[in-house]
GROMACS .gro file of C-alpha atoms in nm:
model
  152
    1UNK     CA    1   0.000   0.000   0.000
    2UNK     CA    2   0.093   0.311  -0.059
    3UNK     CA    3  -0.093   0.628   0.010
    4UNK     CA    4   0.032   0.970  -0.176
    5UNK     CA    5  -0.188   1.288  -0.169
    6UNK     CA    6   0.013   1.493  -0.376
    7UNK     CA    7   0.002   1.445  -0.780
    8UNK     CA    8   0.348   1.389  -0.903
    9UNK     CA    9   0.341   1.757  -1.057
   10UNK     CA   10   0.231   1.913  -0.762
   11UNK     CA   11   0.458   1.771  -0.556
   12UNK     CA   12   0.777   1.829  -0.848
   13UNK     CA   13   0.661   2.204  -0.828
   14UNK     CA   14   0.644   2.231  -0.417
   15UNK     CA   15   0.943   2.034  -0.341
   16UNK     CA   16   1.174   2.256  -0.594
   17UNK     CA   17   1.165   2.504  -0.337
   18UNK     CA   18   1.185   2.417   0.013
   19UNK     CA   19   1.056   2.754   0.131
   20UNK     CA   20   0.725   2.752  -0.075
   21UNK     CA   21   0.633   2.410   0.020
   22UNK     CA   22   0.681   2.483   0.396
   23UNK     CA   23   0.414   2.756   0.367
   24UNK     CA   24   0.217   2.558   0.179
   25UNK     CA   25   0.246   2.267   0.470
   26UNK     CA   26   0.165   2.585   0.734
   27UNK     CA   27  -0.151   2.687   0.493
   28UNK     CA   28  -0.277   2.338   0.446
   29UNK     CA   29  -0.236   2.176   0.814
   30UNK     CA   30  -0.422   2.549   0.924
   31UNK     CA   31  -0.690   2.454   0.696
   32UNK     CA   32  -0.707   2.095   0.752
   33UNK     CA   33  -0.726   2.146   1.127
   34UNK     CA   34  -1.019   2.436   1.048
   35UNK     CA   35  -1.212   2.227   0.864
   36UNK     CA   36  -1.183   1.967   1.082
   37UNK     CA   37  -1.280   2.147   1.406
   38UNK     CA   38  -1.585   2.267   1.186
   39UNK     CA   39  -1.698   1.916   1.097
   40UNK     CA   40  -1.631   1.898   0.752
   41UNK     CA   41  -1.372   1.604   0.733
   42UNK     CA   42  -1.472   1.518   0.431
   43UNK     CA   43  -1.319   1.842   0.272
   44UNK     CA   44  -0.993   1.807   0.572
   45UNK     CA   45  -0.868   1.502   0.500
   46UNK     CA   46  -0.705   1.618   0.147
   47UNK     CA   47  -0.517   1.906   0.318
   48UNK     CA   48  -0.456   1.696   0.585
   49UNK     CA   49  -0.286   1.435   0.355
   50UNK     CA   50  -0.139   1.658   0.125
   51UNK     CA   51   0.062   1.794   0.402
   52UNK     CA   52   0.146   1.500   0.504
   53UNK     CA   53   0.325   1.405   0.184
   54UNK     CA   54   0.491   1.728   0.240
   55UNK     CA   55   0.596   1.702   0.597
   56UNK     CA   56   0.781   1.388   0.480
   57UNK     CA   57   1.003   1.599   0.249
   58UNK     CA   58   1.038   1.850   0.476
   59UNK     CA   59   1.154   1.611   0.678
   60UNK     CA   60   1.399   1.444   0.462
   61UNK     CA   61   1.551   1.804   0.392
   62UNK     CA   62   1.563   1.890   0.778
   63UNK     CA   63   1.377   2.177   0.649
   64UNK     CA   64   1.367   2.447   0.842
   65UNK     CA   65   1.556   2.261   1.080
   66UNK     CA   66   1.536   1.912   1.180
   67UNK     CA   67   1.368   1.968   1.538
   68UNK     CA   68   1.102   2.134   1.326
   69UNK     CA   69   1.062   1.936   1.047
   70UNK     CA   70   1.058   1.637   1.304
   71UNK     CA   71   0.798   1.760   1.502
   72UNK     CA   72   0.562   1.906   1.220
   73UNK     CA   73   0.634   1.566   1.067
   74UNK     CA   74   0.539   1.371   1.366
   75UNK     CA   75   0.164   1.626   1.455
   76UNK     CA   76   0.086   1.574   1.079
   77UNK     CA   77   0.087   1.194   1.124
   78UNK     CA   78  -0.080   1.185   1.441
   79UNK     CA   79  -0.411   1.447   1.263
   80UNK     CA   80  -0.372   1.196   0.957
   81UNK     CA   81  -0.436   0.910   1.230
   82UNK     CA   82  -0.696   1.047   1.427
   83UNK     CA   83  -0.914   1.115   1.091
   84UNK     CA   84  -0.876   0.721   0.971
   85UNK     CA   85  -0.976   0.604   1.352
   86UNK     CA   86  -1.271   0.851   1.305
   87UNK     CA   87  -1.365   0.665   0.989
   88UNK     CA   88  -1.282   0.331   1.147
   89UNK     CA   89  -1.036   0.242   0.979
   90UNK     CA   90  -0.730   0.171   1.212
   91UNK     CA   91  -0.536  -0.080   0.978
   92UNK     CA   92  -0.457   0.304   0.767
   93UNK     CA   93  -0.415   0.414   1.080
   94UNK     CA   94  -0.151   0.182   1.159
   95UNK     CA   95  -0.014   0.247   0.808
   96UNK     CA   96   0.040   0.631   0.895
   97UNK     CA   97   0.212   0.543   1.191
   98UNK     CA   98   0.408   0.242   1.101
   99UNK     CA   99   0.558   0.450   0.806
  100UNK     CA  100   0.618   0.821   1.025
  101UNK     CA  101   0.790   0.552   1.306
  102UNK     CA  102   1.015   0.404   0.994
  103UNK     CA  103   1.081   0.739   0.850
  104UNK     CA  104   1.184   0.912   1.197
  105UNK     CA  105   1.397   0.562   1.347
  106UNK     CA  106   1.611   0.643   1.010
  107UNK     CA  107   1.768   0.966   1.232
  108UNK     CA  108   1.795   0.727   1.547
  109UNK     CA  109   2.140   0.641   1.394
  110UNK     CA  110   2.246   0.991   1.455
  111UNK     CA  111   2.307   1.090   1.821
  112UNK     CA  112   2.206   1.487   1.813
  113UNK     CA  113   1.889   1.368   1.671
  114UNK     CA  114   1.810   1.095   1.915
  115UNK     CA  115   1.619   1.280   2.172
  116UNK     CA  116   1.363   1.483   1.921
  117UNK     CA  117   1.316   1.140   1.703
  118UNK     CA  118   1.275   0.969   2.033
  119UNK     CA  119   1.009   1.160   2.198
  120UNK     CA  120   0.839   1.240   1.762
  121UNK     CA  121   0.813   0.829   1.801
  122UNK     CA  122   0.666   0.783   2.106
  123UNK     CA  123   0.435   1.064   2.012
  124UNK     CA  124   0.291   0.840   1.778
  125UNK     CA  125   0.172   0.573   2.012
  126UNK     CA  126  -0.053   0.790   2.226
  127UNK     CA  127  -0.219   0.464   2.366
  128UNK     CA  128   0.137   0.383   2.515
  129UNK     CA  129   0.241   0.698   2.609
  130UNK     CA  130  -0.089   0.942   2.713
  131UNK     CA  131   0.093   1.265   2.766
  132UNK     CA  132   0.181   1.229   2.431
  133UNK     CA  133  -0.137   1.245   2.266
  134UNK     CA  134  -0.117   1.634   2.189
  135UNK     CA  135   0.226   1.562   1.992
  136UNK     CA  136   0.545   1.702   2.006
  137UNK     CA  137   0.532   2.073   2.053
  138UNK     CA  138   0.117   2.031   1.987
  139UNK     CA  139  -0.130   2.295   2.145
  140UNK     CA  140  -0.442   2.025   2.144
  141UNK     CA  141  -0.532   1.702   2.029
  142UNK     CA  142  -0.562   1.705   1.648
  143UNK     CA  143  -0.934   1.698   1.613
  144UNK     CA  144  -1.039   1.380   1.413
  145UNK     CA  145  -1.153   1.419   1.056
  146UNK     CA  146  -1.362   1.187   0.803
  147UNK     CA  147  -1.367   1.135   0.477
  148UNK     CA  148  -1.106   0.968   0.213
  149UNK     CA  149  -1.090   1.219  -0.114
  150UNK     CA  150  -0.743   1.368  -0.233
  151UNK     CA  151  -0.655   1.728  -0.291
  152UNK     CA  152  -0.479   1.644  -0.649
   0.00000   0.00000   0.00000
């Protein structure tokens, strides 16, 4: 399985510059989250995912740092997660989290990293771990979204 949100053009034309596709992961997690808390999921999820996809690049670019990227990286996941267990589907909400976990444990290897991947990880296991439900650096619980449509 694999879930992308992003068409490959859209994502080409966001990833070629690493400062337009952070605001565009600021303008589309603030929108996601809006919708969300208004009760229209079914319009969230796409901003929701498409950030998602671009939290993951972020990520891989340490983008604007990598305590930031983590973190974004690691709240995205967990608002992508609580909008499958809305719908009832926790085997994509597994998916989500078994892929942020793999993505973050790649930085594991590198000490100065260790303590943000660390505590981005556990973040996504909020049954294990509840203090961690709001997510690394996370005002509130991401407010759980429905619906399964795509931005692009």
């Amino acid at each position: 399985m694999n879930l992308r949100y992003l068409c490959a053009n859209h994502s080409q034309w966001l990833i070629a510059d690493k400062g337009r596709a952070e605001k565009t992961w600021l303008d589309w997690m603030e929108r996601g989250k809006i919708l969300s808390e208004e009760g229209n999921g079914a319009d969230a999820i796409p901003y929701l995912g498409s950030a998602f996809d671009l939290a993951g690049f972020l990520l891989t670019k340490q983008w604007p740092s990598y305590a930031v990227s983590a973190t974004r990286f690691s709240e995205n996941a967990l608002c992508l997660m609580a909008a499958y267990r809305e719908l009832g589907d926790e085997k994509l909400c597994n998916y989500i989290r078994a892929g942020a976990s793999s993505l973050l444990a790649r930085q594991l290897r590198d000490g100065c990293k260790q303590r943000v991947t660390a505590d981005c990880i556990s973040a996504l296991y909020p049954e294990d771990h509840p203090r961690s439900v709001q997510g690394p650096g996370a005002g509130s619980e991401p407010s759980p979204v429905a619906g399964d449509t795509h931005l692009h």
